[in-house]
Every structure is written in structure tokens, then in C-alpha cells.
PDB file of C-alpha atoms in Angstrom:
ATOM      1  CA  UNK C  14     -63.988  70.212  62.149  1.00 32.00           C
ATOM      2  CA  UNK C  15     -63.280  70.024  58.561  1.00 33.00           C
ATOM      3  CA  UNK C  16     -63.427  73.545  56.460  1.00 34.00           C
ATOM      4  CA  UNK C  17     -65.135  73.073  53.503  1.00 37.00           C
ATOM      5  CA  UNK C  18     -64.788  75.100  50.248  1.00 42.00           C
ATOM      6  CA  UNK C  19     -68.161  75.180  48.875  1.00 41.00           C
ATOM      7  CA  UNK C  20     -71.108  77.469  48.309  1.00 43.00           C
ATOM      8  CA  UNK C  21     -74.248  74.586  48.547  1.00 42.00           C
ATOM      9  CA  UNK C  22     -74.457  73.670  52.095  1.00 37.00           C
ATOM     10  CA  UNK C  23     -78.118  73.227  51.665  1.00 36.00           C
ATOM     11  CA  UNK C  24     -80.598  72.728  48.793  1.00 34.00           C
ATOM     12  CA  UNK C  25     -83.661  70.951  48.393  1.00 32.00           C
ATOM     13  CA  UNK C  26     -84.272  67.947  45.996  1.00 32.00           C
ATOM     14  CA  UNK C  27     -86.362  70.275  43.407  1.00 31.00           C
ATOM     15  CA  UNK C  28     -83.015  71.779  42.222  1.00 35.00           C
ATOM     16  CA  UNK C  29     -81.149  75.224  42.452  1.00 34.00           C
ATOM     17  CA  UNK C  30     -82.362  78.376  41.516  1.00 30.00           C
ATOM     18  CA  UNK C  31     -79.502  79.845  39.186  1.00 32.00           C
ATOM     19  CA  UNK C  32     -75.980  80.880  38.680  1.00 36.00           C
ATOM     20  CA  UNK C  33     -74.081  83.862  38.985  1.00 37.00           C
ATOM     21  CA  UNK C  34     -70.919  84.166  36.755  1.00 39.00           C
ATOM     22  CA  UNK C  35     -67.628  86.872  37.268  1.00 40.00           C
ATOM     23  CA  UNK C  36     -64.306  87.137  36.453  1.00 43.00           C
ATOM     24  CA  UNK C  37     -61.360  87.707  37.916  1.00 36.00           C
ATOM     25  CA  UNK C  38     -57.319  87.569  36.801  1.00 34.00           C
ATOM     26  CA  UNK C  39     -58.548  85.128  33.976  1.00 41.00           C
ATOM     27  CA  UNK C  40     -60.739  83.046  36.345  1.00 51.00           C
ATOM     28  CA  UNK C  41     -64.324  82.511  36.318  1.00 50.00           C
ATOM     29  CA  UNK C  42     -66.411  81.992  39.623  1.00 51.00           C
ATOM     30  CA  UNK C  43     -69.476  80.524  39.651  1.00 54.00           C
ATOM     31  CA  UNK C  44     -71.340  80.856  42.704  1.00 45.00           C
ATOM     32  CA  UNK C  45     -74.824  78.204  42.939  1.00 45.00           C
ATOM     33  CA  UNK C  46     -77.731  80.073  44.194  1.00 40.00           C
ATOM     34  CA  UNK C  47     -79.548  78.058  46.930  1.00 38.00           C
ATOM     35  CA  UNK C  48     -83.304  77.523  47.450  1.00 31.00           C
ATOM     36  CA  UNK C  49     -83.098  76.593  51.035  1.00 30.00           C
ATOM     37  CA  UNK C  50     -81.058  76.435  54.141  1.00 30.00           C
ATOM     38  CA  UNK C  51     -81.680  72.980  55.270  1.00 37.00           C
ATOM     39  CA  UNK C  52     -78.310  71.564  57.574  1.00 35.00           C
ATOM     40  CA  UNK C  53     -77.512  68.337  55.977  1.00 47.00           C
ATOM     41  CA  UNK C  54     -73.785  68.460  57.352  1.00 48.00           C
ATOM     42  CA  UNK C  55     -73.387  67.287  61.147  1.00 46.00           C
ATOM     43  CA  UNK C  56     -70.865  68.073  63.309  1.00 43.00           C
ATOM     44  CA  UNK C  57     -70.557  66.349  66.239  1.00 38.00           C
ATOM     45  CA  UNK C  58     -67.645  65.007  68.998  1.00 36.00           C
ATOM     46  CA  UNK C  59     -67.375  62.114  66.838  1.00 46.00           C
ATOM     47  CA  UNK C  60     -66.742  64.266  63.703  1.00 54.00           C
ATOM     48  CA  UNK C  61     -68.351  65.224  60.627  1.00 69.00           C
ATOM     49  CA  UNK C  62     -70.666  63.096  58.337  1.00 79.00           C
ATOM     50  CA  UNK C  63     -72.409  63.822  55.805  1.00 89.00           C
ATOM     51  CA  UNK C  64     -76.129  62.793  54.363  1.00 90.00           C
ATOM     52  CA  UNK C  65     -75.177  62.446  50.835  1.00 93.00           C
ATOM     53  CA  UNK C  66     -78.711  60.640  50.215  1.00 90.00           C
ATOM     54  CA  UNK C  67     -80.277  64.288  50.356  1.00 92.00           C
ATOM     55  CA  UNK C  68     -79.103  65.231  47.056  1.00 94.00           C
ATOM     56  CA  UNK C  69     -80.437  64.265  43.508  1.00 95.00           C
ATOM     57  CA  UNK C  70     -77.516  64.313  41.306  1.00 96.00           C
ATOM     58  CA  UNK C  71     -79.805  63.932  38.080  1.00 95.00           C
ATOM     59  CA  UNK C  72     -81.396  67.418  38.949  1.00 96.00           C
ATOM     60  CA  UNK C  73     -77.420  68.458  39.141  1.00 97.00           C
ATOM     61  CA  UNK C  74     -76.987  68.200  35.651  1.00 97.00           C
ATOM     62  CA  UNK C  75     -76.894  70.451  32.779  1.00 98.00           C
ATOM     63  CA  UNK C  76     -79.474  69.714  29.713  1.00 98.00           C
ATOM     64  CA  UNK C  77     -76.608  68.262  27.163  1.00 98.00           C
ATOM     65  CA  UNK C  78     -78.672  67.865  24.385  1.00 98.00           C
ATOM     66  CA  UNK C  79     -79.511  71.126  24.525  1.00 98.00           C
ATOM     67  CA  UNK C  80     -75.845  72.130  24.830  1.00 98.00           C
ATOM     68  CA  UNK C  81     -74.227  69.831  22.355  1.00 98.00           C
ATOM     69  CA  UNK C  82     -76.575  70.713  19.777  1.00 98.00           C
ATOM     70  CA  UNK C  83     -75.657  74.597  20.140  1.00 98.00           C
ATOM     71  CA  UNK C  84     -71.888  73.462  19.663  1.00 98.00           C
ATOM     72  CA  UNK C  85     -72.733  71.192  16.716  1.00 98.00           C
ATOM     73  CA  UNK C  86     -74.616  73.958  14.819  1.00 98.00           C
ATOM     74  CA  UNK C  87     -71.142  75.566  15.419  1.00 97.00           C
ATOM     75  CA  UNK C  88     -69.050  73.366  14.253  1.00 97.00           C
ATOM     76  CA  UNK C  89     -70.791  72.556  11.424  1.00 97.00           C
ATOM     77  CA  UNK C  90     -71.471  76.394  10.075  1.00 97.00           C
ATOM     78  CA  UNK C  91     -67.763  76.377  10.662  1.00 96.00           C
ATOM     79  CA  UNK C  92     -67.635  78.907  13.922  1.00 95.00           C
ATOM     80  CA  UNK C  93     -66.808  76.974  16.246  1.00 97.00           C
ATOM     81  CA  UNK C  94     -63.963  78.267  18.427  1.00 97.00           C
ATOM     82  CA  UNK C  95     -62.561  76.149  21.480  1.00 97.00           C
ATOM     83  CA  UNK C  96     -60.336  78.712  22.295  1.00 97.00           C
ATOM     84  CA  UNK C  97     -62.926  81.404  22.303  1.00 96.00           C
ATOM     85  CA  UNK C  98     -65.422  83.331  24.556  1.00 96.00           C
ATOM     86  CA  UNK C  99     -68.682  81.483  22.956  1.00 95.00           C
ATOM     87  CA  UNK C 100     -68.849  78.757  25.860  1.00 98.00           C
ATOM     88  CA  UNK C 101     -67.992  78.599  29.294  1.00 98.00           C
ATOM     89  CA  UNK C 102     -64.721  76.478  30.145  1.00 98.00           C
ATOM     90  CA  UNK C 103     -67.241  73.966  32.321  1.00 98.00           C
ATOM     91  CA  UNK C 104     -69.186  73.500  29.021  1.00 98.00           C
ATOM     92  CA  UNK C 105     -66.557  72.707  26.958  1.00 98.00           C
ATOM     93  CA  UNK C 106     -65.779  69.959  29.530  1.00 98.00           C
ATOM     94  CA  UNK C 107     -69.517  68.526  29.290  1.00 98.00           C
ATOM     95  CA  UNK C 108     -68.948  68.662  25.547  1.00 98.00           C
ATOM     96  CA  UNK C 109     -65.522  66.935  25.458  1.00 98.00           C
ATOM     97  CA  UNK C 110     -67.295  64.288  27.571  1.00 98.00           C
ATOM     98  CA  UNK C 111     -70.725  63.598  25.532  1.00 98.00           C
ATOM     99  CA  UNK C 112     -68.497  63.410  22.398  1.00 98.00           C
ATOM    100  CA  UNK C 113     -66.231  60.488  24.161  1.00 98.00           C
ATOM    101  CA  UNK C 114     -69.330  59.073  24.837  1.00 98.00           C
ATOM    102  CA  UNK C 115     -70.905  58.661  21.986  1.00 98.00           C
ATOM    103  CA  UNK C 116     -67.921  56.866  20.351  1.00 98.00           C
ATOM    104  CA  UNK C 117     -68.980  53.092  19.445  1.00 98.00           C
ATOM    105  CA  UNK C 118     -65.396  52.020  20.813  1.00 98.00           C
ATOM    106  CA  UNK C 119     -63.818  53.320  23.309  1.00 98.00           C
ATOM    107  CA  UNK C 120     -61.059  52.604  26.482  1.00 98.00           C
ATOM    108  CA  UNK C 121     -59.779  54.521  29.127  1.00 98.00           C
ATOM    109  CA  UNK C 122     -57.126  53.951  31.836  1.00 98.00           C
ATOM    110  CA  UNK C 123     -56.911  55.102  35.414  1.00 97.00           C
ATOM    111  CA  UNK C 124     -53.839  55.213  38.076  1.00 97.00           C
ATOM    112  CA  UNK C 125     -54.599  56.988  41.294  1.00 96.00           C
ATOM    113  CA  UNK C 126     -52.232  57.698  44.378  1.00 96.00           C
ATOM    114  CA  UNK C 127     -53.757  57.922  48.076  1.00 95.00           C
ATOM    115  CA  UNK C 128     -52.026  59.202  51.125  1.00 94.00           C
ATOM    116  CA  UNK C 129     -54.317  57.997  53.480  1.00 87.00           C
ATOM    117  CA  UNK C 130     -54.741  57.110  56.960  1.00 82.00           C
ATOM    118  CA  UNK C 131     -51.771  55.748  59.359  1.00 81.00           C
ATOM    119  CA  UNK C 132     -49.142  57.115  56.468  1.00 85.00           C
ATOM    120  CA  UNK C 133     -50.730  54.729  54.080  1.00 89.00           C
ATOM    121  CA  UNK C 134     -50.116  54.732  50.541  1.00 93.00           C
ATOM    122  CA  UNK C 135     -52.832  53.048  48.422  1.00 93.00           C
ATOM    123  CA  UNK C 136     -52.492  52.514  44.965  1.00 96.00           C
ATOM    124  CA  UNK C 137     -55.524  52.529  42.395  1.00 96.00           C
ATOM    125  CA  UNK C 138     -55.193  51.027  38.754  1.00 97.00           C
ATOM    126  CA  UNK C 139     -58.552  50.858  36.803  1.00 98.00           C
ATOM    127  CA  UNK C 140     -59.472  49.898  33.090  1.00 98.00           C
ATOM    128  CA  UNK C 141     -62.669  50.649  31.120  1.00 98.00           C
ATOM    129  CA  UNK C 142     -63.622  49.557  27.891  1.00 98.00           C
ATOM    130  CA  UNK C 143     -66.769  49.897  25.737  1.00 98.00           C
ATOM    131  CA  UNK C 144     -67.493  47.761  22.550  1.00 98.00           C
ATOM    132  CA  UNK C 145     -70.706  48.920  21.473  1.00 97.00           C
ATOM    133  CA  UNK C 146     -73.630  48.212  23.641  1.00 95.00           C
ATOM    134  CA  UNK C 147     -71.218  46.144  26.085  1.00 98.00           C
ATOM    135  CA  UNK C 148     -68.756  47.543  29.113  1.00 98.00           C
ATOM    136  CA  UNK C 149     -66.163  46.446  31.136  1.00 98.00           C
ATOM    137  CA  UNK C 150     -64.683  47.765  34.356  1.00 98.00           C
ATOM    138  CA  UNK C 151     -61.820  46.596  36.581  1.00 98.00           C
ATOM    139  CA  UNK C 152     -60.844  48.777  39.533  1.00 97.00           C
ATOM    140  CA  UNK C 153     -57.682  47.475  41.366  1.00 96.00           C
ATOM    141  CA  UNK C 154     -56.842  49.004  45.028  1.00 94.00           C
ATOM    142  CA  UNK C 155     -54.496  48.107  47.443  1.00 94.00           C
ATOM    143  CA  UNK C 156     -52.318  49.467  50.278  1.00 92.00           C
ATOM    144  CA  UNK C 157     -51.369  47.905  53.605  1.00 87.00           C
ATOM    145  CA  UNK C 158     -54.827  48.335  54.690  1.00 84.00           C
ATOM    146  CA  UNK C 159     -56.540  47.787  51.514  1.00 86.00           C
ATOM    147  CA  UNK C 160     -56.806  44.915  49.120  1.00 91.00           C
ATOM    148  CA  UNK C 161     -60.000  45.181  46.953  1.00 93.00           C
ATOM    149  CA  UNK C 162     -60.686  43.991  43.382  1.00 96.00           C
ATOM    150  CA  UNK C 163     -64.002  44.391  41.710  1.00 96.00           C
ATOM    151  CA  UNK C 164     -64.231  43.222  37.606  1.00 98.00           C
ATOM    152  CA  UNK C 165     -67.178  44.304  35.869  1.00 98.00           C
ATOM    153  CA  UNK C 166     -69.284  43.557  32.846  1.00 98.00           C
ATOM    154  CA  UNK C 167     -72.339  44.796  31.433  1.00 98.00           C
ATOM    155  CA  UNK C 168     -74.485  43.513  28.904  1.00 97.00           C
ATOM    156  CA  UNK C 169     -77.737  45.245  27.693  1.00 94.00           C
ATOM    157  CA  UNK C 170     -79.123  46.410  31.118  1.00 96.00           C
ATOM    158  CA  UNK C 171     -77.168  43.719  33.474  1.00 98.00           C
ATOM    159  CA  UNK C 172     -73.975  44.530  35.224  1.00 98.00           C
ATOM    160  CA  UNK C 173     -72.031  41.379  36.366  1.00 98.00           C
ATOM    161  CA  UNK C 174     -69.587  41.408  39.197  1.00 98.00           C
ATOM    162  CA  UNK C 175     -67.428  38.629  39.384  1.00 97.00           C
ATOM    163  CA  UNK C 176     -65.972  38.012  42.866  1.00 95.00           C
ATOM    164  CA  UNK C 177     -61.913  37.736  43.480  1.00 94.00           C
ATOM    165  CA  UNK C 178     -60.701  34.163  44.440  1.00 89.00           C
ATOM    166  CA  UNK C 179     -59.649  35.560  47.919  1.00 81.00           C
ATOM    167  CA  UNK C 180     -58.175  38.378  48.824  1.00 75.00           C
ATOM    168  CA  UNK C 181     -54.510  37.157  48.826  1.00 80.00           C
ATOM    169  CA  UNK C 182     -54.812  36.750  45.019  1.00 88.00           C
ATOM    170  CA  UNK C 183     -55.662  40.428  44.749  1.00 94.00           C
ATOM    171  CA  UNK C 184     -52.080  42.924  43.534  1.00 94.00           C
ATOM    172  CA  UNK C 185     -51.161  46.410  42.367  1.00 94.00           C
ATOM    173  CA  UNK C 186     -52.307  45.323  39.038  1.00 96.00           C
ATOM    174  CA  UNK C 187     -53.725  41.909  38.663  1.00 96.00           C
ATOM    175  CA  UNK C 188     -56.255  39.834  40.447  1.00 96.00           C
ATOM    176  CA  UNK C 189     -57.954  36.089  39.878  1.00 96.00           C
ATOM    177  CA  UNK C 190     -61.585  36.133  39.681  1.00 97.00           C
ATOM    178  CA  UNK C 191     -63.969  33.021  40.016  1.00 95.00           C
ATOM    179  CA  UNK C 192     -65.888  32.967  37.007  1.00 94.00           C
ATOM    180  CA  UNK C 193     -68.925  31.278  38.802  1.00 96.00           C
ATOM    181  CA  UNK C 194     -69.176  33.383  41.684  1.00 96.00           C
ATOM    182  CA  UNK C 195     -70.861  36.563  40.771  1.00 97.00           C
ATOM    183  CA  UNK C 196     -73.193  39.077  41.326  1.00 98.00           C
ATOM    184  CA  UNK C 197     -75.960  40.162  38.834  1.00 98.00           C
ATOM    185  CA  UNK C 198     -77.500  43.994  38.846  1.00 98.00           C
ATOM    186  CA  UNK C 199     -80.014  46.389  36.843  1.00 97.00           C
ATOM    187  CA  UNK C 200     -78.677  49.188  36.030  1.00 97.00           C
ATOM    188  CA  UNK C 201     -80.433  50.896  38.737  1.00 96.00           C
ATOM    189  CA  UNK C 202     -79.202  48.903  41.564  1.00 97.00           C
ATOM    190  CA  UNK C 203     -76.017  49.210  40.098  1.00 97.00           C
ATOM    191  CA  UNK C 204     -75.501  53.118  40.465  1.00 96.00           C
ATOM    192  CA  UNK C 205     -77.198  52.796  44.100  1.00 95.00           C
ATOM    193  CA  UNK C 206     -73.944  50.396  44.595  1.00 96.00           C
ATOM    194  CA  UNK C 207     -71.369  51.765  42.580  1.00 96.00           C
ATOM    195  CA  UNK C 208     -72.393  55.537  42.009  1.00 96.00           C
ATOM    196  CA  UNK C 209     -71.906  54.319  38.293  1.00 94.00           C
ATOM    197  CA  UNK C 210     -73.266  54.112  34.864  1.00 95.00           C
ATOM    198  CA  UNK C 211     -70.634  52.605  32.897  1.00 97.00           C
ATOM    199  CA  UNK C 212     -72.148  54.712  29.635  1.00 97.00           C
ATOM    200  CA  UNK C 213     -70.926  58.242  31.574  1.00 97.00           C
ATOM    201  CA  UNK C 214     -67.407  58.916  30.904  1.00 97.00           C
ATOM    202  CA  UNK C 215     -66.966  60.773  34.082  1.00 97.00           C
ATOM    203  CA  UNK C 216     -68.342  60.139  37.927  1.00 97.00           C
ATOM    204  CA  UNK C 217     -67.546  63.289  38.835  1.00 98.00           C
ATOM    205  CA  UNK C 218     -70.948  65.765  38.121  1.00 98.00           C
ATOM    206  CA  UNK C 219     -69.515  68.721  35.945  1.00 98.00           C
ATOM    207  CA  UNK C 220     -72.325  71.368  35.706  1.00 98.00           C
ATOM    208  CA  UNK C 221     -73.453  75.010  35.681  1.00 98.00           C
ATOM    209  CA  UNK C 222     -74.546  73.734  39.517  1.00 97.00           C
ATOM    210  CA  UNK C 223     -71.049  72.030  40.699  1.00 98.00           C
ATOM    211  CA  UNK C 224     -68.551  74.425  39.646  1.00 98.00           C
ATOM    212  CA  UNK C 225     -67.419  76.481  42.032  1.00 98.00           C
ATOM    213  CA  UNK C 226     -64.166  77.704  39.955  1.00 98.00           C
ATOM    214  CA  UNK C 227     -62.807  77.353  36.526  1.00 98.00           C
ATOM    215  CA  UNK C 228     -60.078  78.297  34.343  1.00 98.00           C
ATOM    216  CA  UNK C 229     -58.815  77.577  30.634  1.00 98.00           C
ATOM    217  CA  UNK C 230     -55.372  77.531  29.200  1.00 98.00           C
ATOM    218  CA  UNK C 231     -53.883  76.485  25.874  1.00 97.00           C
ATOM    219  CA  UNK C 232     -50.983  74.260  25.476  1.00 97.00           C
ATOM    220  CA  UNK C 233     -48.095  74.698  23.175  1.00 96.00           C
ATOM    221  CA  UNK C 234     -49.182  71.600  21.149  1.00 96.00           C
ATOM    222  CA  UNK C 235     -52.678  73.658  20.691  1.00 97.00           C
ATOM    223  CA  UNK C 236     -54.382  71.458  23.503  1.00 98.00           C
ATOM    224  CA  UNK C 237     -56.879  72.941  25.627  1.00 98.00           C
ATOM    225  CA  UNK C 238     -56.584  72.378  29.582  1.00 98.00           C
ATOM    226  CA  UNK C 239     -59.814  73.436  31.601  1.00 98.00           C
ATOM    227  CA  UNK C 240     -59.102  73.359  35.414  1.00 98.00           C
ATOM    228  CA  UNK C 241     -62.273  73.071  37.417  1.00 98.00           C
ATOM    229  CA  UNK C 242     -62.760  73.338  41.210  1.00 98.00           C
ATOM    230  CA  UNK C 243     -66.035  71.109  42.066  1.00 98.00           C
ATOM    231  CA  UNK C 244     -68.278  71.888  45.020  1.00 97.00           C
ATOM    232  CA  UNK C 245     -67.045  69.150  47.506  1.00 95.00           C
ATOM    233  CA  UNK C 246     -70.490  68.090  48.208  1.00 96.00           C
ATOM    234  CA  UNK C 247     -72.528  67.848  44.965  1.00 97.00           C
ATOM    235  CA  UNK C 248     -69.624  67.356  42.493  1.00 98.00           C
ATOM    236  CA  UNK C 249     -68.984  63.662  44.186  1.00 97.00           C
ATOM    237  CA  UNK C 250     -72.391  62.488  44.969  1.00 96.00           C
ATOM    238  CA  UNK C 251     -71.912  59.377  42.693  1.00 97.00           C
ATOM    239  CA  UNK C 252     -68.122  59.074  43.379  1.00 97.00           C
ATOM    240  CA  UNK C 253     -68.353  58.677  46.983  1.00 96.00           C
ATOM    241  CA  UNK C 254     -70.496  55.752  46.610  1.00 95.00           C
ATOM    242  CA  UNK C 255     -67.392  54.422  44.287  1.00 95.00           C
ATOM    243  CA  UNK C 256     -64.413  55.019  46.803  1.00 93.00           C
ATOM    244  CA  UNK C 257     -66.474  53.178  49.718  1.00 93.00           C
ATOM    245  CA  UNK C 258     -66.336  50.213  47.847  1.00 93.00           C
ATOM    246  CA  UNK C 259     -62.962  50.405  46.066  1.00 90.00           C
ATOM    247  CA  UNK C 260     -61.813  51.235  49.289  1.00 85.00           C
ATOM    248  CA  UNK C 261     -63.720  49.025  51.805  1.00 85.00           C
ATOM    249  CA  UNK C 262     -64.833  51.872  53.814  1.00 86.00           C
ATOM    250  CA  UNK C 263     -67.743  51.915  56.117  1.00 85.00           C
ATOM    251  CA  UNK C 264     -68.154  55.682  56.169  1.00 87.00           C
ATOM    252  CA  UNK C 265     -68.498  57.921  53.361  1.00 91.00           C
ATOM    253  CA  UNK C 266     -65.552  60.247  52.772  1.00 94.00           C
ATOM    254  CA  UNK C 267     -66.156  64.084  53.801  1.00 95.00           C
ATOM    255  CA  UNK C 268     -64.648  66.316  50.810  1.00 96.00           C
ATOM    256  CA  UNK C 269     -62.645  69.807  51.029  1.00 94.00           C
ATOM    257  CA  UNK C 270     -61.243  70.119  47.625  1.00 95.00           C
ATOM    258  CA  UNK C 271     -61.942  68.683  44.509  1.00 97.00           C
ATOM    259  CA  UNK C 272     -59.936  69.647  41.571  1.00 98.00           C
ATOM    260  CA  UNK C 273     -60.033  68.483  38.267  1.00 98.00           C
ATOM    261  CA  UNK C 274     -58.490  68.873  34.855  1.00 98.00           C
ATOM    262  CA  UNK C 275     -59.321  68.018  31.469  1.00 98.00           C
ATOM    263  CA  UNK C 276     -57.051  68.212  28.633  1.00 98.00           C
ATOM    264  CA  UNK C 277     -59.139  68.074  24.786  1.00 98.00           C
ATOM    265  CA  UNK C 278     -57.775  69.076  21.651  1.00 98.00           C
ATOM    266  CA  UNK C 279     -59.389  71.281  19.372  1.00 97.00           C
ATOM    267  CA  UNK C 280     -61.883  68.805  17.762  1.00 97.00           C
ATOM    268  CA  UNK C 281     -63.351  68.092  21.508  1.00 98.00           C
ATOM    269  CA  UNK C 282     -61.472  64.972  21.801  1.00 98.00           C
ATOM    270  CA  UNK C 283     -60.802  64.385  25.396  1.00 98.00           C
ATOM    271  CA  UNK C 284     -56.949  63.391  25.771  1.00 98.00           C
ATOM    272  CA  UNK C 285     -56.662  63.060  29.559  1.00 98.00           C
ATOM    273  CA  UNK C 286     -57.884  63.620  33.472  1.00 98.00           C
ATOM    274  CA  UNK C 287     -55.780  64.891  36.252  1.00 98.00           C
ATOM    275  CA  UNK C 288     -57.476  64.686  39.991  1.00 98.00           C
ATOM    276  CA  UNK C 289     -56.232  66.581  43.135  1.00 98.00           C
ATOM    277  CA  UNK C 290     -58.498  65.703  45.947  1.00 97.00           C
ATOM    278  CA  UNK C 291     -58.537  66.303  49.860  1.00 97.00           C
ATOM    279  CA  UNK C 292     -60.951  64.798  51.927  1.00 95.00           C
ATOM    280  CA  UNK C 293     -61.457  62.836  55.300  1.00 93.00           C
ATOM    281  CA  UNK C 294     -62.380  59.314  56.402  1.00 89.00           C
ATOM    282  CA  UNK C 295     -64.004  58.165  59.926  1.00 84.00           C
ATOM    283  CA  UNK C 296     -62.016  55.354  61.026  1.00 80.00           C
ATOM    284  CA  UNK C 297     -63.302  54.217  64.304  1.00 79.00           C
ATOM    285  CA  UNK C 298     -65.363  57.499  64.933  1.00 79.00           C
ATOM    286  CA  UNK C 299     -61.849  59.620  64.286  1.00 83.00           C
ATOM    287  CA  UNK C 300     -61.566  61.791  61.192  1.00 87.00           C
ATOM    288  CA  UNK C 301     -58.460  60.751  59.208  1.00 90.00           C
ATOM    289  CA  UNK C 302     -56.816  63.316  56.258  1.00 93.00           C
ATOM    290  CA  UNK C 303     -56.247  61.838  52.955  1.00 94.00           C
ATOM    291  CA  UNK C 304     -55.005  63.255  49.749  1.00 96.00           C
ATOM    292  CA  UNK C 305     -55.559  61.723  46.654  1.00 96.00           C
ATOM    293  CA  UNK C 306     -54.032  61.959  42.962  1.00 97.00           C
ATOM    294  CA  UNK C 307     -55.692  60.482  39.667  1.00 97.00           C
ATOM    295  CA  UNK C 308     -54.644  60.316  35.823  1.00 98.00           C
ATOM    296  CA  UNK C 309     -56.823  59.011  33.496  1.00 98.00           C
ATOM    297  CA  UNK C 310     -55.671  58.568  29.924  1.00 98.00           C
ATOM    298  CA  UNK C 311     -58.502  58.312  27.037  1.00 98.00           C
ATOM    299  CA  UNK C 312     -58.515  56.505  23.897  1.00 98.00           C
ATOM    300  CA  UNK C 313     -61.773  57.381  21.865  1.00 98.00           C
ATOM    301  CA  UNK C 314     -62.682  55.528  18.865  1.00 97.00           C
ATOM    302  CA  UNK C 315     -60.297  52.948  19.372  1.00 98.00           C
ATOM    303  CA  UNK C 316     -61.526  49.626  20.437  1.00 98.00           C
ATOM    304  CA  UNK C 317     -59.979  47.202  22.333  1.00 98.00           C
ATOM    305  CA  UNK C 318     -61.100  43.527  23.009  1.00 98.00           C
ATOM    306  CA  UNK C 319     -63.156  42.947  26.337  1.00 98.00           C
ATOM    307  CA  UNK C 320     -61.347  40.486  28.158  1.00 98.00           C
ATOM    308  CA  UNK C 321     -62.361  37.155  29.404  1.00 98.00           C
ATOM    309  CA  UNK C 322     -62.981  36.551  33.170  1.00 97.00           C
ATOM    310  CA  UNK C 323     -59.800  34.604  33.732  1.00 95.00           C
ATOM    311  CA  UNK C 324     -57.441  37.187  31.455  1.00 97.00           C
ATOM    312  CA  UNK C 325     -54.829  39.576  33.157  1.00 96.00           C
ATOM    313  CA  UNK C 326     -54.804  43.295  32.095  1.00 97.00           C
ATOM    314  CA  UNK C 327     -51.370  43.640  34.344  1.00 97.00           C
ATOM    315  CA  UNK C 328     -49.206  44.317  31.035  1.00 96.00           C
ATOM    316  CA  UNK C 329     -51.376  47.334  30.173  1.00 97.00           C
ATOM    317  CA  UNK C 330     -51.473  49.284  33.819  1.00 96.00           C
ATOM    318  CA  UNK C 331     -48.205  51.458  33.946  1.00 91.00           C
ATOM    319  CA  UNK C 332     -46.799  53.271  36.802  1.00 84.00           C
ATOM    320  CA  UNK C 333     -47.200  57.186  36.857  1.00 87.00           C
ATOM    321  CA  UNK C 334     -45.556  59.742  39.109  1.00 89.00           C
ATOM    322  CA  UNK C 335     -47.413  62.078  40.672  1.00 92.00           C
ATOM    323  CA  UNK C 336     -46.434  65.370  42.380  1.00 86.00           C
ATOM    324  CA  UNK C 337     -47.014  64.592  45.825  1.00 84.00           C
ATOM    325  CA  UNK C 338     -46.061  68.548  47.131  1.00 72.00           C
TER     326      UNK C 338
END
């Protein structure tokens, strides 16, 4: 049985009552109030499963409009201090994410490593681009067991996914796509399929309702790092859908630990995201533990031309060394 670090094993779809905060040794712990004790975790001889559909992701989000307005007022009046205590650390993350989303142009590059079942090393490369009201996303995920490539283009309210020219044309940093073979989604159906809206800066849900522990530190160059332990169910509601597609999984993973560390500067400009995750995946009825590391580097306000379907981004993907200890 998986031991789960969570305070949210039961919650109804009407929302969460409250959050209480305490402080110990520089850390803030947020314990989410529960409105029900409905069992959504099934423990059986075949392993652990979670019914993620029981939850509503939008009801777990904070009111970002109100929070960002409070930040803007303080910033305009000259009394915003990101190093102070006027905002909770997780609120600073929400502000930085939203500020990044307001950019007309931006791009980010993601590298990931997963130690999966059967001692498999799975490598992930992702490229995200925003150019006005158009978006681009490529996700490559390869290992001895997985060979997945997905390329998406969004214009207005339609997302088009171009299919690969066979699995043999997928490598760690490139893939060949068929411009005549594609699937179109409206935004709702795409989010149901992939868990994602490209207008969001993060697929994780960061809010007062999903953060278990938080810590804020300052680096030697004045940047701010906020490290958050997310509820391993509520924080990953959208992410598990993306994992199933990119990892070619038949079952949604069950998380034990999800730690996300956002780095931003004193102007609240996002710099990077580092993730450590520990989860299990069911294969042939057996749970296999996996560990993953992710690094995302943000470039807010910088333009990057959306590539053509037959254009490779291989030269932009770099190798990232992860501490696997």
C-alpha cells in the first residue's frame, strides 16, 4: 500500500471549507479543511487506484484576479516587498505565474528524467511557445519502453495535434510529423484529453487548497525560491492526464510526493521551475514505483517563432544533469 502525504483524502465537489496556517523552523504548513469523508481511494489486492474525476480542478484554485490586484496596488504604491511577509510564499508563486501568463510573447523549455518500472530511464523534452493568441507545444518522451511524441498548435479556440510518422521516427530530441494526419480539439475536449490549457503557465494546481508545506528562501543574487509540497492528489489533477498521454499509460499514476520549487526575481518574473515527484504506476495489475525530476526554464516577454510542422527543435533541447540521490 502506498503511504500518501496528504491531508485531503476526502472532499466533495462543492469545494473546501478553509485552510489554517502554522509556522515552524521557517516553514509554513497548510492543512486543508475537509467538507466530507468520502472514500475515493481504492485499496485492493491489485494495488492502489484513485478516482481523480471525483474532484473539480477549478474549485481548487484561488481567486487570482483579487490576489493579483492586491499585488498591483502595492507595487504601484511602492510598498510591495517580495522578501517580506505581506504575501504567503504560495501566493507569490501564483502572482509570478499569472504575470508570466500576461506576456504577449514567451517560451519555456522543459527537461525531465524518470526512473520508471523495470529500471527504465525515461527522458522528456518539452517546448512551449506563446505568440499573441497562438500557442505551440511539443512533448517528447522516450525510453526502452516508451516512444511518444506530440506536437500541438493552438489558434483561437482550436488545438490541432499532428501525428508522428511512425514510432521509429521519434528520438529523444526530435520527431517527424505528418502534416496531413491530425486531430482537432476544442479547448474543453483538449483539456479533458491532455489536462492542459496552454494559457496556463503551470499544469500543477498551486493554491491555498493544494499546498501542504511551503518554504521561501533568497539566493545570493537576490532571486527568490519558493518550495512547495503539493497535495499528491489535488495538486496533480491536471498533470496525471498529461502523464497518461506522454507516458502511454493505461492507468493514472498515484503520487506519494510532489515538490515544486519556483524561482523568480524581485520583479516577480519567473525564471525556472524544479520538480521532484515520487509516484507509482500500475502495470499488469502491479504497482511499480517511479521517481521523476523536471527542470523548466521560462523566458517571459521573449519571442520565439512558432515552428512549421516539419521543422525540428532538436538544437534547442539541452541535457540537464539531475541529482538522483
